[in-house]
Amino acid sequence: MTKPANEKSGARIVVPVALEGRGYDIHIGRHQLCEAASLIASFAPGAKAALVTDEHVAGLHAPAFETCLQQAGVATTRIEIPPGEASKSYARFAALCDALLAAKIERNDLVIAFGGGVVGDLTGFAAAVLRRGVRFVQIPTTLLSQVDSSVGGKTGINSSHGKNLIGAFHQPALVIADTALLDTLSEREFKAGYAEVVKYGLIGDPNFFDWCEVNWSRIIAGGPERDHAVAVSCRAKAAIVARDEREEGDRALLNLGHTFAHALERLTGYDASRLVHGEAVAIGLALAFRFSQRLGLCSGQDAGRVAAHLDAVGLPSRLQQVPGGAGSTEEIVAAMTQDKKVKRGVLTFILARGIGKSFIAPGVAADEVRDFIEAELAAA
Ligand code: GLY
């Protein structure tokens, strides 16, 4: 894959998301907060802004960003939520809507989501319904949210019936991915987000996967390779979202590895000390390729390469690596069939004919899945 010249020099990269009447740009680069503030000011002149963030991100980055917003002439109210998945709740959603109303955010004002996936999903959903919809800006602060959740307009909260079951499609008006903000992530959190980067190569860009195999440590180190990886990921996601915004077809490809991953997260009680989403996705990606190999779709060489890359990076690639154990075959299969992408008891998987050759496979027999999981658990 050729690397565009601007991605080598560290200049800001702009990736458009082409949606009729709801298109927007993703701005990618290091130290973008003051530029973000200027963009916001010029994009919504005279608008007030609510800056929604979590207590952790607030401590690290909010004062610097608020100074930029103030200098750009954007009047801002900060609203903090507790960090963690538990904030994607009805109670926190209601409290956030009330806080936005108390801050007198009107239809022409802006809501800024400044944080990781939890902040983005919750804030986006509040923005979708507040006064029947206000504009919102995503400023994602984790790798996972920069390459996945901040782009594409999925917003929502969790219910006792499952994750992300209450929500809305509400596209952001602007996304600013400041890749320098990722310098403060723990190695574990960064690597977990990296699983979603690799996913784009595995879905449809074999050259990008080749490039990741060579450059992954530079992505972590934070050079121009990091910006390039975020840009390639956002371009891939933008292209899929532009052709299937509401997941009626191709957007499901973004769920590569996720049926396995969601089951593992459920079985580990969404306990981040055991498994975070990106780690579950890493195992899910390796499983999706080994399952494809077992079904005779994909070569053992490609499935082996996927696992070897995840191993090299320090991500898990096997069920045996789930801390405390993943559960029995029956428990894993049962957890998979609870996934919201299961229709009338039939499993839909994203499978692969090779690296970069993923496809949607509806109607995969439950027996095949059970036999595969059993073999995986039995493997040394
Ligand atoms: N994270 C998957 C999607 O946005 O569709």
Coordinates of C-alpha atoms and ligand atoms in Angstrom, one line a residue:
M1 CA 0.0 0.0 0.0
T2 CA 1.4 3.4 -0.9
K3 CA 1.5 5.9 1.9
P4 CA 0.2 9.4 0.9
A5 CA 2.9 12.1 1.3
N6 CA 0.9 14.1 3.9
E7 CA 0.7 11.0 6.1
K8 CA 4.5 10.9 6.2
S9 CA 5.0 14.5 7.1
G10 CA 2.6 14.5 10.1
A11 CA 0.2 17.0 8.5
R12 CA -3.5 16.9 9.4
I13 CA -5.3 14.2 7.4
V14 CA -9.0 14.8 6.5
V15 CA -11.2 11.8 5.7
P16 CA -14.7 12.6 4.4
V17 CA -17.7 10.5 5.3
A18 CA -19.9 10.8 2.3
L19 CA -23.5 10.7 3.4
E20 CA -26.2 12.6 1.5
G21 CA -27.2 15.6 3.6
R22 CA -25.3 14.3 6.7
G23 CA -21.7 14.1 5.4
Y24 CA -18.9 15.2 7.7
D25 CA -15.1 15.2 7.9
I26 CA -12.8 13.3 10.2
H27 CA -9.7 15.3 11.0
I28 CA -6.7 13.2 12.1
G29 CA -3.3 14.4 13.4
R30 CA -1.3 15.1 16.5
H31 CA -2.0 18.1 18.8
Q32 CA -5.3 19.1 17.2
L33 CA -7.2 20.5 20.2
C34 CA -6.8 24.2 19.4
E35 CA -7.4 23.5 15.7
A36 CA -10.5 21.5 16.8
A37 CA -11.7 24.5 18.8
S38 CA -11.2 26.8 15.7
L39 CA -13.0 24.3 13.5
I40 CA -15.9 24.2 16.0
A41 CA -16.1 28.0 16.1
S42 CA -16.1 28.4 12.4
F43 CA -18.5 25.5 11.9
A44 CA -21.1 26.8 14.4
P45 CA -20.5 30.5 14.8
G46 CA -22.0 31.9 18.0
A47 CA -23.1 28.4 19.2
K48 CA -22.7 27.4 22.9
A49 CA -21.1 24.0 23.6
A50 CA -21.5 21.4 26.3
L51 CA -18.3 19.5 26.7
V52 CA -19.2 16.0 27.9
T53 CA -16.3 14.0 29.2
D54 CA -15.4 11.4 31.8
E55 CA -13.7 12.2 35.1
H56 CA -10.5 10.5 33.9
V57 CA -10.2 12.3 30.5
A58 CA -11.2 15.5 32.2
G59 CA -8.3 15.3 34.6
L60 CA -5.8 14.7 31.7
H61 CA -7.1 16.9 28.9
A62 CA -10.2 19.0 29.6
P63 CA -8.4 22.2 30.9
A64 CA -6.2 22.4 27.8
F65 CA -9.1 21.9 25.5
E66 CA -11.3 24.4 27.4
T67 CA -8.6 27.0 27.0
C68 CA -8.5 26.4 23.3
L69 CA -12.3 26.7 23.1
Q70 CA -12.3 29.9 25.1
Q71 CA -9.6 31.4 22.8
A72 CA -11.8 30.4 19.8
G73 CA -14.7 32.2 21.4
V74 CA -16.8 29.1 22.1
A75 CA -18.7 29.4 25.5
T76 CA -18.5 26.0 27.1
T77 CA -20.1 24.1 30.0
R78 CA -18.3 21.0 31.2
I79 CA -20.4 17.9 32.1
E80 CA -18.5 15.0 33.6
I81 CA -19.7 11.4 33.9
P82 CA -18.0 8.5 35.7
P83 CA -15.7 6.5 33.5
G84 CA -16.6 3.0 32.5
E85 CA -19.3 1.0 30.7
A86 CA -21.7 1.4 33.7
S87 CA -22.3 5.0 32.5
K88 CA -24.2 3.7 29.4
S89 CA -27.3 3.4 31.6
Y90 CA -30.8 4.8 31.6
A91 CA -30.0 6.7 34.8
R92 CA -26.9 8.3 33.4
F93 CA -28.6 9.1 30.1
A94 CA -31.5 10.8 31.9
A95 CA -29.0 12.8 34.1
L96 CA -27.0 13.8 31.0
C97 CA -30.1 15.0 29.2
D98 CA -31.1 17.0 32.2
A99 CA -27.6 18.5 32.6
L100 CA -27.7 19.5 28.9
L101 CA -31.1 21.2 29.4
A102 CA -29.8 22.9 32.5
A103 CA -26.8 24.2 30.5
K104 CA -29.4 25.7 28.1
I105 CA -28.2 23.8 25.1
E106 CA -30.6 24.8 22.3
R107 CA -31.2 23.3 18.8
N108 CA -28.5 25.5 17.3
D109 CA -25.9 24.7 19.9
L110 CA -23.4 21.9 20.1
V111 CA -22.7 18.9 22.2
I112 CA -19.1 17.7 22.2
A113 CA -18.3 14.1 23.2
F114 CA -14.7 14.2 24.5
G115 CA -13.7 10.7 25.6
G116 CA -13.7 7.1 24.6
G117 CA -16.5 4.9 23.3
V118 CA -18.7 5.2 26.4
V119 CA -18.6 9.0 26.4
G120 CA -19.2 9.0 22.6
D121 CA -22.1 6.5 22.6
L122 CA -23.9 8.1 25.6
T123 CA -23.4 11.7 24.5
G124 CA -24.3 10.9 20.9
F125 CA -27.6 9.3 22.0
A126 CA -28.4 12.2 24.3
A127 CA -27.7 14.6 21.3
A128 CA -29.9 12.5 19.1
V129 CA -33.0 13.0 21.3
L130 CA -32.3 16.3 23.1
R131 CA -34.8 18.8 21.7
R132 CA -35.4 16.2 18.9
G133 CA -31.8 16.3 17.9
V134 CA -28.8 18.6 18.3
R135 CA -25.5 18.6 16.5
F136 CA -22.7 16.8 18.1
V137 CA -18.9 16.7 17.6
Q138 CA -16.9 13.6 18.4
I139 CA -13.4 14.1 19.9
P140 CA -12.4 10.5 20.6
T141 CA -9.5 10.0 23.1
T142 CA -8.9 6.2 22.7
L143 CA -7.6 4.3 19.7
L144 CA -10.7 2.2 19.7
S145 CA -13.0 5.2 19.5
Q146 CA -10.8 7.0 17.0
V147 CA -10.9 4.0 14.5
D148 CA -14.4 2.7 15.2
S149 CA -17.0 4.1 17.6
S150 CA -16.7 7.8 16.9
V151 CA -17.3 7.2 13.1
G152 CA -20.6 6.1 11.6
G153 CA -23.3 7.5 13.9
K154 CA -24.1 4.5 16.1
T155 CA -25.1 5.9 19.5
G156 CA -26.8 4.2 22.5
I157 CA -26.8 2.8 25.9
N158 CA -27.1 -0.7 27.5
S159 CA -30.1 -2.4 28.9
S160 CA -30.4 -5.4 31.3
H161 CA -31.2 -7.3 28.1
G162 CA -27.8 -6.6 26.5
K163 CA -25.3 -4.0 25.3
N164 CA -26.3 -1.2 22.9
L165 CA -29.9 -2.3 22.6
I166 CA -31.3 1.2 23.2
G167 CA -30.0 3.7 20.7
A168 CA -30.2 5.7 17.5
F169 CA -28.3 6.4 14.4
H170 CA -27.2 10.0 14.8
Q171 CA -24.2 11.1 12.7
P172 CA -21.7 13.5 14.3
A173 CA -21.2 16.9 12.5
L174 CA -17.4 16.6 12.8
V175 CA -14.9 14.1 14.2
I176 CA -11.5 15.2 15.4
A177 CA -9.0 12.4 16.2
D178 CA -6.1 13.9 18.0
T179 CA -3.6 11.1 17.9
A180 CA -1.4 12.7 20.6
L181 CA -4.2 12.1 23.1
L182 CA -3.4 8.4 22.7
D183 CA 0.0 8.9 24.3
T184 CA -1.6 8.8 27.8
L185 CA -3.3 5.4 27.2
S186 CA -2.0 2.4 29.0
E187 CA -0.2 -0.1 26.8
R188 CA -3.1 -2.6 27.4
E189 CA -5.8 -0.1 26.3
F190 CA -3.8 1.0 23.2
K191 CA -3.2 -2.6 22.1
A192 CA -6.9 -3.4 22.6
G193 CA -7.8 -0.6 20.2
Y194 CA -5.2 -1.9 17.8
A195 CA -7.3 -5.1 17.3
E196 CA -9.9 -2.9 15.6
V197 CA -7.2 -1.4 13.3
V198 CA -6.0 -4.9 12.2
K199 CA -9.7 -5.8 11.6
Y200 CA -9.8 -3.3 8.7
G201 CA -6.9 -5.2 6.9
L202 CA -8.6 -8.5 7.6
I203 CA -12.0 -7.3 6.3
G204 CA -10.9 -5.9 2.9
D205 CA -7.3 -4.6 2.7
P206 CA -4.6 -7.3 2.6
N207 CA -1.9 -4.7 1.9
F208 CA -2.8 -2.8 5.0
F209 CA -2.5 -6.1 7.0
D210 CA 1.0 -6.6 5.5
W211 CA 1.9 -3.0 6.5
C212 CA 0.5 -3.6 10.0
E213 CA 2.7 -6.7 10.4
V214 CA 5.8 -4.5 9.7
N215 CA 4.7 -1.3 11.4
W216 CA 2.7 -2.1 14.5
S217 CA 5.3 -1.1 17.0
R218 CA 5.7 2.3 15.3
I219 CA 1.9 2.8 15.5
I220 CA 2.2 2.2 19.3
A221 CA 5.2 4.5 19.5
G222 CA 3.2 7.4 18.0
G223 CA 5.0 8.4 14.8
P224 CA 3.4 9.2 11.5
E225 CA 2.6 5.5 11.2
R226 CA 0.0 6.0 14.0
D227 CA -1.8 8.7 12.0
H228 CA -1.6 6.6 8.9
A229 CA -3.2 3.6 10.7
V230 CA -6.0 5.8 12.1
A231 CA -6.6 7.3 8.6
V232 CA -6.7 4.0 6.8
S233 CA -9.1 2.6 9.4
C234 CA -11.3 5.7 9.2
R235 CA -11.3 5.6 5.4
A236 CA -12.3 1.9 5.4
K237 CA -15.1 2.5 7.9
A238 CA -16.3 5.7 6.1
A239 CA -16.5 3.8 2.8
I240 CA -18.6 1.0 4.4
V241 CA -20.8 3.5 6.3
A242 CA -21.4 5.5 3.1
R243 CA -22.8 2.5 1.3
D244 CA -24.7 1.0 4.2
E245 CA -25.4 3.6 7.0
R246 CA -28.0 1.6 8.8
E247 CA -26.4 -1.9 8.7
E248 CA -28.8 -3.5 6.2
G249 CA -25.9 -5.1 4.4
D250 CA -22.2 -4.5 4.2
R251 CA -21.8 -2.7 7.5
A252 CA -22.1 -6.0 9.2
L253 CA -18.6 -6.7 7.9
L254 CA -17.4 -4.4 10.7
N255 CA -18.6 -7.2 13.1
L256 CA -15.7 -9.5 12.0
G257 CA -14.8 -11.4 15.1
H258 CA -17.5 -9.7 17.1
T259 CA -20.0 -12.6 17.6
F260 CA -17.2 -14.5 19.4
A261 CA -16.0 -11.3 21.2
H262 CA -19.5 -10.4 22.5
A263 CA -19.9 -13.9 23.9
L264 CA -16.6 -13.7 25.7
E265 CA -17.4 -10.3 27.1
R266 CA -20.7 -11.6 28.4
L267 CA -19.1 -14.7 29.9
T268 CA -16.5 -12.6 31.7
G269 CA -19.2 -10.4 33.1
Y270 CA -18.0 -7.3 31.2
D271 CA -15.2 -7.2 33.8
A272 CA -12.5 -5.1 32.3
S273 CA -10.0 -6.5 34.8
R274 CA -10.4 -9.8 32.9
L275 CA -11.1 -8.8 29.3
V276 CA -11.7 -5.5 27.6
H277 CA -13.6 -5.2 24.3
G278 CA -10.5 -5.0 22.0
E279 CA -8.9 -8.1 23.6
A280 CA -12.2 -10.0 23.1
V281 CA -12.1 -8.8 19.5
A282 CA -8.5 -10.0 19.0
I283 CA -9.6 -13.5 20.1
G284 CA -12.7 -13.2 17.9
L285 CA -10.6 -12.3 14.9
A286 CA -8.3 -15.3 15.3
L287 CA -11.4 -17.5 15.9
A288 CA -13.2 -16.2 12.8
F289 CA -10.2 -17.1 10.7
R290 CA -9.6 -20.5 12.3
F291 CA -13.4 -21.2 11.9
S292 CA -13.2 -20.2 8.2
Q293 CA -10.2 -22.6 7.9
R294 CA -12.2 -25.4 9.5
L295 CA -15.1 -24.7 7.1
G296 CA -12.6 -25.1 4.2
L297 CA -12.9 -21.4 3.2
C298 CA -9.5 -20.0 4.2
S299 CA -6.0 -21.4 4.2
G300 CA -4.3 -22.5 7.4
Q301 CA -1.5 -20.2 6.4
D302 CA -3.7 -17.1 6.5
A303 CA -5.4 -18.2 9.8
G304 CA -1.9 -18.8 11.2
R305 CA -0.7 -15.4 10.1
V306 CA -3.6 -13.6 11.8
A307 CA -2.9 -15.4 15.1
A308 CA 0.9 -14.9 14.8
H309 CA 0.4 -11.2 14.3
L310 CA -1.9 -10.8 17.3
D311 CA 0.6 -12.9 19.4
A312 CA 3.5 -10.7 18.2
V313 CA 1.6 -7.5 19.3
G314 CA 0.8 -9.1 22.7
L315 CA -2.9 -9.5 22.1
P316 CA -4.7 -12.8 23.0
S317 CA -5.7 -15.1 20.1
R318 CA -7.1 -18.2 21.9
L319 CA -10.0 -19.0 24.3
Q320 CA -7.4 -20.4 26.7
Q321 CA -6.1 -16.9 27.2
V322 CA -9.3 -15.5 28.7
P323 CA -8.3 -14.8 32.3
G324 CA -10.3 -17.1 34.6
G325 CA -11.4 -19.2 31.6
A326 CA -13.9 -18.6 28.8
G327 CA -16.4 -21.3 30.0
S328 CA -17.5 -24.6 28.5
T329 CA -18.5 -25.2 24.9
E330 CA -22.2 -25.1 25.9
E331 CA -21.7 -21.8 27.8
I332 CA -19.8 -20.2 24.9
V333 CA -22.4 -21.3 22.2
A334 CA -25.3 -20.2 24.4
A335 CA -23.6 -16.8 24.9
M336 CA -23.1 -16.5 21.1
T337 CA -26.7 -17.3 20.4
Q338 CA -27.8 -14.4 22.7
D339 CA -26.0 -12.0 20.4
K340 CA -28.3 -9.4 18.9
K341 CA -27.2 -10.3 15.4
V342 CA -28.7 -13.8 15.8
K343 CA -32.0 -14.0 13.8
R344 CA -34.5 -16.7 14.6
G345 CA -31.9 -19.0 16.1
V346 CA -29.7 -18.9 13.0
L347 CA -26.2 -17.7 13.4
T348 CA -24.8 -15.1 11.0
F349 CA -21.0 -14.9 11.0
I350 CA -18.5 -12.8 9.2
L351 CA -16.1 -15.4 7.7
A352 CA -13.1 -15.0 5.4
R353 CA -11.8 -16.6 2.2
G354 CA -8.4 -15.2 3.2
I355 CA -6.8 -12.1 4.6
G356 CA -8.7 -9.1 3.3
K357 CA -11.5 -11.3 1.9
S358 CA -14.2 -11.3 4.5
F359 CA -17.8 -11.8 3.7
I360 CA -21.2 -12.1 5.5
A361 CA -22.2 -15.7 6.0
P362 CA -25.9 -16.1 7.1
G363 CA -27.2 -19.4 8.3
V364 CA -24.1 -21.0 9.8
A365 CA -25.2 -24.3 11.4
A366 CA -25.1 -24.2 15.2
D367 CA -23.5 -27.8 15.1
E368 CA -20.5 -26.5 13.2
V369 CA -20.0 -23.7 15.7
R370 CA -20.3 -26.1 18.6
D371 CA -17.8 -28.6 17.1
F372 CA -15.4 -25.8 16.4
I373 CA -15.5 -24.3 19.9
E374 CA -15.1 -27.8 21.3
A375 CA -12.0 -28.3 19.2
E376 CA -10.6 -24.9 20.2
L377 CA -11.0 -25.6 23.9
A378 CA -9.4 -29.1 23.4
A379 CA -6.4 -27.6 21.5
A380 CA -3.2 -27.4 23.5
Ligands
GLY1 N1 -18.7 -0.8 15.3 C1 -19.5 -1.3 14.2 C2 -20.2 -0.3 13.5 O1 -20.1 0.9 13.7 O2 -21.0 -0.7 12.7

